Amino acid sequence: MIIDIHTHTFPDRIAESAIVGMEENILKGQGMEVKCARIPTFKGLSDSTKKAGIDLSVVCPVATNVRQPEKINRSSAKVNEKMDETKIFNFGAIHPDCENYMEIIDDIVAMELKAIKLHPDYQNTFFDDDKYLRIIDYAAEKDLGIIVHAGEDVGLPESVHCTPDMVLDLWKHIQPEKLILAHMGGWKMWNEVEEKLLGLPIYLDTAVVQNDKLPVKISDEQLKRMIDKHGADKILFGTDSPWYDQSQALKDFDRIELNEKDKKLILGENANRMFKFM
Ligand SMILES: [Zn+2]
């Protein structure tokens, strides 16, 4: 069973322009041209998932303002009805400025979206801000997963809104059972993650960290060491597609010398144990 826990899609009518804008941001931020690996629409992800032999791609939708969550979540629930056919499942979206966050989370629970996605850089809020704390606290109480972008964002390097220190600060107040830090705990901050976070009961996803088309990637040695130290039962395979080709991501992950049992856990069994997708 292979589950990609971290992917993105864009509505058909804005897919092209959204990606062009993000590619320009990456060029500005990293001084490097990075091209999106697939057509960033829903159909593009569904095709890529099937081609790569992945059983399920999970979309992490980012709400960039308070008006978006309701709309995104309603359409996500609809998409999830066709999961068997499309091989796509959508998590829920929420924005830290939503004053009606309880209502939104209740809806996410009712629509069985299983988790919420937070993106502190695009939501302009630090991860240990009270506005996130209250959302995470309530979401965890409802047994939802919380997946958060961690570390530098390729397109917005000026200010990092989720660092290992902020995670530790949040952890002093709440210890959500299903917290997933994307990009192995913090893109480009892996040494600090190793020092401060490994061993805690927090999940890490592998999204985009091995992509050699980005300016920085994790070394095979460090990825293996981090998995061994942290425990393979707390690592989830992810790609960040369209920012990493899913077939290539599987090939790159396969290079890491892990035993078959650990590989299976990471590639899908952990995610399915947490969220019971199938
Ligand atoms: Zn992402």
Short mmCIF file of C-alpha atoms and ligand atoms in Angstrom, two decimals:
data_model
loop_
_atom_site.label_atom_id
_atom_site.label_comp_id
_atom_site.label_asym_id
_atom_site.label_seq_id
_atom_site.Cartn_x
_atom_site.Cartn_y
_atom_site.Cartn_z
CA MET A 1 0.00 0.00 0.00
CA ILE A 2 1.46 3.35 -1.03
CA ILE A 3 0.02 6.63 0.25
CA ASP A 4 1.42 10.05 -0.64
CA ILE A 5 0.38 12.13 2.36
CA HIS A 6 1.34 15.52 0.95
CA THR A 7 0.23 16.80 -2.47
CA HIS A 8 -1.40 19.89 -3.90
CA THR A 9 -3.89 20.69 -6.64
CA PHE A 10 -5.23 23.98 -7.96
CA PRO A 11 -8.62 24.70 -9.47
CA ASP A 12 -8.54 24.27 -13.27
CA ARG A 13 -9.14 27.92 -14.03
CA ILE A 14 -6.28 29.24 -11.90
CA ALA A 15 -3.86 26.28 -12.02
CA GLU A 16 -1.68 27.78 -14.72
CA SER A 17 -1.39 31.28 -13.23
CA ALA A 18 -0.96 30.03 -9.66
CA ILE A 19 1.96 27.85 -10.68
CA VAL A 20 3.59 30.56 -12.78
CA GLY A 21 3.38 32.89 -9.75
CA MET A 22 4.90 30.28 -7.45
CA GLU A 23 7.70 29.47 -9.90
CA GLU A 24 8.51 33.19 -10.05
CA ASN A 25 8.60 33.29 -6.24
CA ILE A 26 11.03 30.38 -6.13
CA LEU A 27 13.25 32.09 -8.68
CA LYS A 28 13.22 35.24 -6.54
CA GLY A 29 13.66 33.40 -3.25
CA GLN A 30 16.25 30.81 -4.21
CA GLY A 31 17.77 32.31 -7.34
CA MET A 32 16.93 29.09 -9.09
CA GLU A 33 14.46 27.98 -11.73
CA VAL A 34 12.24 25.20 -10.43
CA LYS A 35 9.55 23.82 -12.69
CA CYS A 36 6.39 22.17 -11.52
CA ALA A 37 6.55 18.42 -12.25
CA ARG A 38 3.00 17.86 -13.50
CA ILE A 39 -0.11 19.70 -14.64
CA PRO A 40 -1.22 21.10 -11.27
CA THR A 41 -4.90 20.30 -11.65
CA PHE A 42 -6.93 17.58 -9.96
CA LYS A 43 -6.84 15.50 -13.15
CA GLY A 44 -3.06 15.97 -13.36
CA LEU A 45 -2.64 14.57 -9.85
CA SER A 46 -5.01 11.68 -10.47
CA ASP A 47 -3.10 10.68 -13.63
CA SER A 48 0.28 11.03 -11.93
CA THR A 49 -0.89 8.95 -8.94
CA LYS A 50 -2.00 6.10 -11.15
CA LYS A 51 1.12 6.26 -13.31
CA ALA A 52 3.36 6.06 -10.23
CA GLY A 53 1.43 3.10 -8.82
CA ILE A 54 0.42 5.07 -5.74
CA ASP A 55 -2.81 3.89 -4.09
CA LEU A 56 -3.81 7.27 -2.70
CA SER A 57 -2.64 10.88 -2.98
CA VAL A 58 -3.71 13.13 -0.14
CA VAL A 59 -4.21 16.80 -0.97
CA CYS A 60 -3.28 19.40 1.67
CA PRO A 61 -5.27 22.52 0.77
CA VAL A 62 -3.94 25.84 2.02
CA ALA A 63 -6.43 28.59 2.91
CA THR A 64 -4.82 32.00 2.43
CA ASN A 65 -7.73 34.00 3.80
CA VAL A 66 -10.69 33.55 6.17
CA ARG A 67 -13.26 33.27 3.40
CA GLN A 68 -11.73 30.22 1.74
CA PRO A 69 -12.09 27.32 4.21
CA GLU A 70 -15.83 26.86 3.92
CA LYS A 71 -15.72 26.68 0.13
CA ILE A 72 -12.59 24.53 -0.03
CA ASN A 73 -13.92 22.07 2.53
CA ARG A 74 -17.27 21.67 0.83
CA SER A 75 -15.63 20.86 -2.49
CA SER A 76 -13.12 18.56 -0.73
CA ALA A 77 -15.94 16.50 0.75
CA LYS A 78 -17.39 16.10 -2.71
CA VAL A 79 -14.05 15.05 -4.18
CA ASN A 80 -13.58 12.45 -1.44
CA GLU A 81 -16.76 10.65 -2.45
CA LYS A 82 -14.98 9.53 -5.62
CA MET A 83 -11.77 8.47 -3.92
CA ASP A 84 -11.85 4.90 -5.21
CA GLU A 85 -11.92 6.09 -8.77
CA THR A 86 -9.67 9.17 -8.59
CA LYS A 87 -7.18 7.89 -5.96
CA ILE A 88 -7.35 11.32 -4.35
CA PHE A 89 -8.38 12.31 -0.83
CA ASN A 90 -8.56 15.91 0.38
CA PHE A 91 -7.78 17.06 3.92
CA GLY A 92 -9.52 20.12 5.35
CA ALA A 93 -8.46 23.77 5.20
CA ILE A 94 -8.59 26.43 7.90
CA HIS A 95 -7.05 29.88 8.43
CA PRO A 96 -5.66 31.12 11.78
CA ASP A 97 -7.73 34.32 11.55
CA CYS A 98 -11.02 32.38 11.42
CA GLU A 99 -12.88 33.48 14.54
CA ASN A 100 -15.43 30.73 13.87
CA TYR A 101 -12.69 28.09 13.93
CA MET A 102 -14.75 25.74 16.13
CA GLU A 103 -17.58 25.73 13.66
CA ILE A 104 -15.18 25.10 10.77
CA ILE A 105 -13.53 22.23 12.63
CA ASP A 106 -16.91 20.76 13.52
CA ASP A 107 -17.78 20.85 9.81
CA ILE A 108 -14.45 19.21 8.92
CA VAL A 109 -15.25 16.43 11.38
CA ALA A 110 -18.79 16.04 10.03
CA MET A 111 -17.49 15.88 6.46
CA GLU A 112 -14.86 13.31 7.52
CA LEU A 113 -11.91 15.21 6.07
CA LYS A 114 -9.71 13.60 8.78
CA ALA A 115 -7.11 16.38 9.16
CA ILE A 116 -6.38 20.08 8.70
CA LYS A 117 -3.54 21.65 6.79
CA LEU A 118 -1.74 24.69 8.20
CA HIS A 119 0.79 26.77 6.30
CA PRO A 120 2.28 29.35 8.69
CA ASP A 121 4.24 31.13 5.91
CA TYR A 122 1.29 31.57 3.58
CA GLN A 123 -0.96 32.29 6.55
CA ASN A 124 1.48 34.85 7.92
CA THR A 125 1.28 33.54 11.48
CA PHE A 126 3.96 31.93 13.64
CA PHE A 127 3.31 28.33 14.54
CA ASP A 128 3.33 28.98 18.30
CA ASP A 129 0.89 31.90 17.99
CA ASP A 130 -2.23 31.66 20.16
CA LYS A 131 -4.34 31.64 17.00
CA TYR A 132 -2.79 28.34 15.96
CA LEU A 133 -2.77 26.97 19.51
CA ARG A 134 -6.52 27.28 19.86
CA ILE A 135 -7.14 25.66 16.48
CA ILE A 136 -4.72 22.79 17.13
CA ASP A 137 -6.09 22.25 20.61
CA TYR A 138 -9.65 21.96 19.35
CA ALA A 139 -8.73 19.87 16.29
CA ALA A 140 -6.76 17.42 18.45
CA GLU A 141 -9.67 17.15 20.85
CA LYS A 142 -11.78 16.07 17.86
CA ASP A 143 -9.12 13.48 16.89
CA LEU A 144 -8.23 15.30 13.66
CA GLY A 145 -4.73 15.17 12.20
CA ILE A 146 -2.80 18.42 11.86
CA ILE A 147 -0.31 18.69 9.00
CA VAL A 148 1.85 21.77 9.01
CA HIS A 149 4.41 23.16 6.62
CA ALA A 150 7.70 23.30 8.56
CA GLY A 151 10.98 25.03 7.86
CA GLU A 152 11.77 27.39 5.05
CA ASP A 153 9.33 27.70 2.16
CA VAL A 154 11.09 27.55 -1.21
CA GLY A 155 9.18 30.59 -2.40
CA LEU A 156 9.27 32.66 0.82
CA PRO A 157 12.72 32.30 2.41
CA GLU A 158 12.76 35.69 4.22
CA SER A 159 10.90 34.56 7.28
CA VAL A 160 10.36 31.04 8.62
CA HIS A 161 7.08 30.72 10.52
CA CYS A 162 7.51 27.15 11.79
CA THR A 163 10.92 26.35 13.29
CA PRO A 164 11.85 23.48 15.66
CA ASP A 165 11.89 25.99 18.53
CA MET A 166 8.31 27.05 17.78
CA VAL A 167 7.27 23.41 17.67
CA LEU A 168 8.84 22.90 21.10
CA ASP A 169 7.09 26.01 22.38
CA LEU A 170 3.73 24.74 21.16
CA TRP A 171 4.52 21.31 22.59
CA LYS A 172 4.82 22.81 26.07
CA HIS A 173 1.14 23.76 25.87
CA ILE A 174 -0.41 20.97 23.81
CA GLN A 175 0.67 17.56 22.59
CA PRO A 176 -1.66 16.67 19.72
CA GLU A 177 -1.65 12.97 18.97
CA LYS A 178 -1.61 13.30 15.18
CA LEU A 179 0.72 16.21 14.46
CA ILE A 180 2.61 15.92 11.17
CA LEU A 181 5.52 18.25 10.46
CA ALA A 182 6.11 18.39 6.73
CA HIS A 183 9.50 18.22 5.01
CA MET A 184 11.16 16.05 7.69
CA GLY A 185 10.39 18.54 10.42
CA GLY A 186 11.64 21.65 8.65
CA TRP A 187 12.90 22.17 5.12
CA LYS A 188 16.58 23.18 5.16
CA MET A 189 16.62 22.91 9.00
CA TRP A 190 17.34 19.20 9.30
CA ASN A 191 20.34 19.53 11.64
CA GLU A 192 18.23 21.51 14.08
CA VAL A 193 15.37 19.02 13.76
CA GLU A 194 17.81 16.21 14.59
CA GLU A 195 19.03 18.05 17.63
CA LYS A 196 15.69 19.23 19.01
CA LEU A 197 12.75 17.18 17.79
CA LEU A 198 13.71 13.62 17.00
CA GLY A 199 12.24 11.06 19.35
CA LEU A 200 9.18 13.14 20.27
CA PRO A 201 5.80 11.56 19.47
CA ILE A 202 5.39 13.76 16.39
CA TYR A 203 5.09 12.56 12.79
CA LEU A 204 7.36 13.80 10.01
CA ASP A 205 6.62 13.60 6.28
CA THR A 206 9.28 13.21 3.61
CA ALA A 207 7.69 15.68 1.18
CA VAL A 208 10.11 17.12 -1.36
CA VAL A 209 13.22 16.61 0.83
CA GLN A 210 14.97 14.32 -1.68
CA ASN A 211 14.14 16.38 -4.77
CA ASP A 212 17.43 17.23 -6.46
CA LYS A 213 15.70 19.79 -8.67
CA LEU A 214 15.46 22.11 -5.65
CA PRO A 215 18.44 24.14 -4.42
CA VAL A 216 18.90 21.93 -1.35
CA LYS A 217 18.08 18.32 -0.65
CA ILE A 218 18.65 16.08 2.33
CA SER A 219 21.48 13.58 1.95
CA ASP A 220 20.62 9.89 1.87
CA GLU A 221 22.79 9.42 4.98
CA GLN A 222 20.97 12.10 6.97
CA LEU A 223 17.53 10.89 5.93
CA LYS A 224 18.39 7.33 6.96
CA ARG A 225 19.91 8.50 10.24
CA MET A 226 16.86 10.66 11.04
CA ILE A 227 14.47 7.79 10.31
CA ASP A 228 16.46 5.42 12.51
CA LYS A 229 16.67 7.91 15.38
CA HIS A 230 13.06 9.05 15.20
CA GLY A 231 11.45 5.67 14.49
CA ALA A 232 10.05 4.50 11.15
CA ASP A 233 6.61 4.25 12.75
CA LYS A 234 6.49 8.08 12.84
CA ILE A 235 7.58 8.85 9.27
CA LEU A 236 5.11 9.31 6.40
CA PHE A 237 5.94 9.20 2.71
CA GLY A 238 5.01 12.43 0.92
CA THR A 239 6.09 14.21 -2.24
CA ASP A 240 4.67 17.76 -2.31
CA SER A 241 3.63 16.97 -5.90
CA PRO A 242 3.49 18.98 -8.21
CA TRP A 243 6.83 20.15 -6.76
CA TYR A 244 8.34 16.66 -7.04
CA ASP A 245 7.55 13.97 -9.58
CA GLN A 246 5.79 11.15 -7.72
CA SER A 247 7.47 8.30 -9.67
CA GLN A 248 10.87 9.90 -9.11
CA ALA A 249 10.12 10.40 -5.41
CA LEU A 250 9.40 6.68 -5.03
CA LYS A 251 12.66 5.81 -6.79
CA ASP A 252 14.63 8.21 -4.61
CA PHE A 253 13.06 6.88 -1.42
CA ASP A 254 13.80 3.31 -2.48
CA ARG A 255 17.52 4.15 -2.44
CA ILE A 256 17.44 4.57 1.36
CA GLU A 257 18.64 1.40 3.02
CA LEU A 258 15.77 0.39 5.24
CA ASN A 259 14.35 -3.02 6.01
CA GLU A 260 11.16 -4.05 4.22
CA LYS A 261 9.02 -3.62 7.33
CA ASP A 262 10.11 -0.01 7.88
CA LYS A 263 9.69 0.81 4.20
CA LYS A 264 6.13 -0.45 4.27
CA LEU A 265 5.34 1.57 7.38
CA ILE A 266 6.64 4.76 5.83
CA LEU A 267 5.19 4.23 2.36
CA GLY A 268 1.63 3.79 3.55
CA GLU A 269 0.92 1.71 6.64
CA ASN A 270 1.57 4.56 9.09
CA ALA A 271 -0.75 6.92 7.23
CA ASN A 272 -3.46 4.32 6.96
CA ARG A 273 -3.18 3.39 10.63
CA MET A 274 -3.63 7.07 11.55
CA PHE A 275 -6.41 7.97 9.14
CA LYS A 276 -8.03 4.68 8.05
CA PHE A 277 -8.30 5.69 4.41
CA MET A 278 -8.90 2.12 3.23
ZN ZN B 1 3.32 21.39 0.42
#
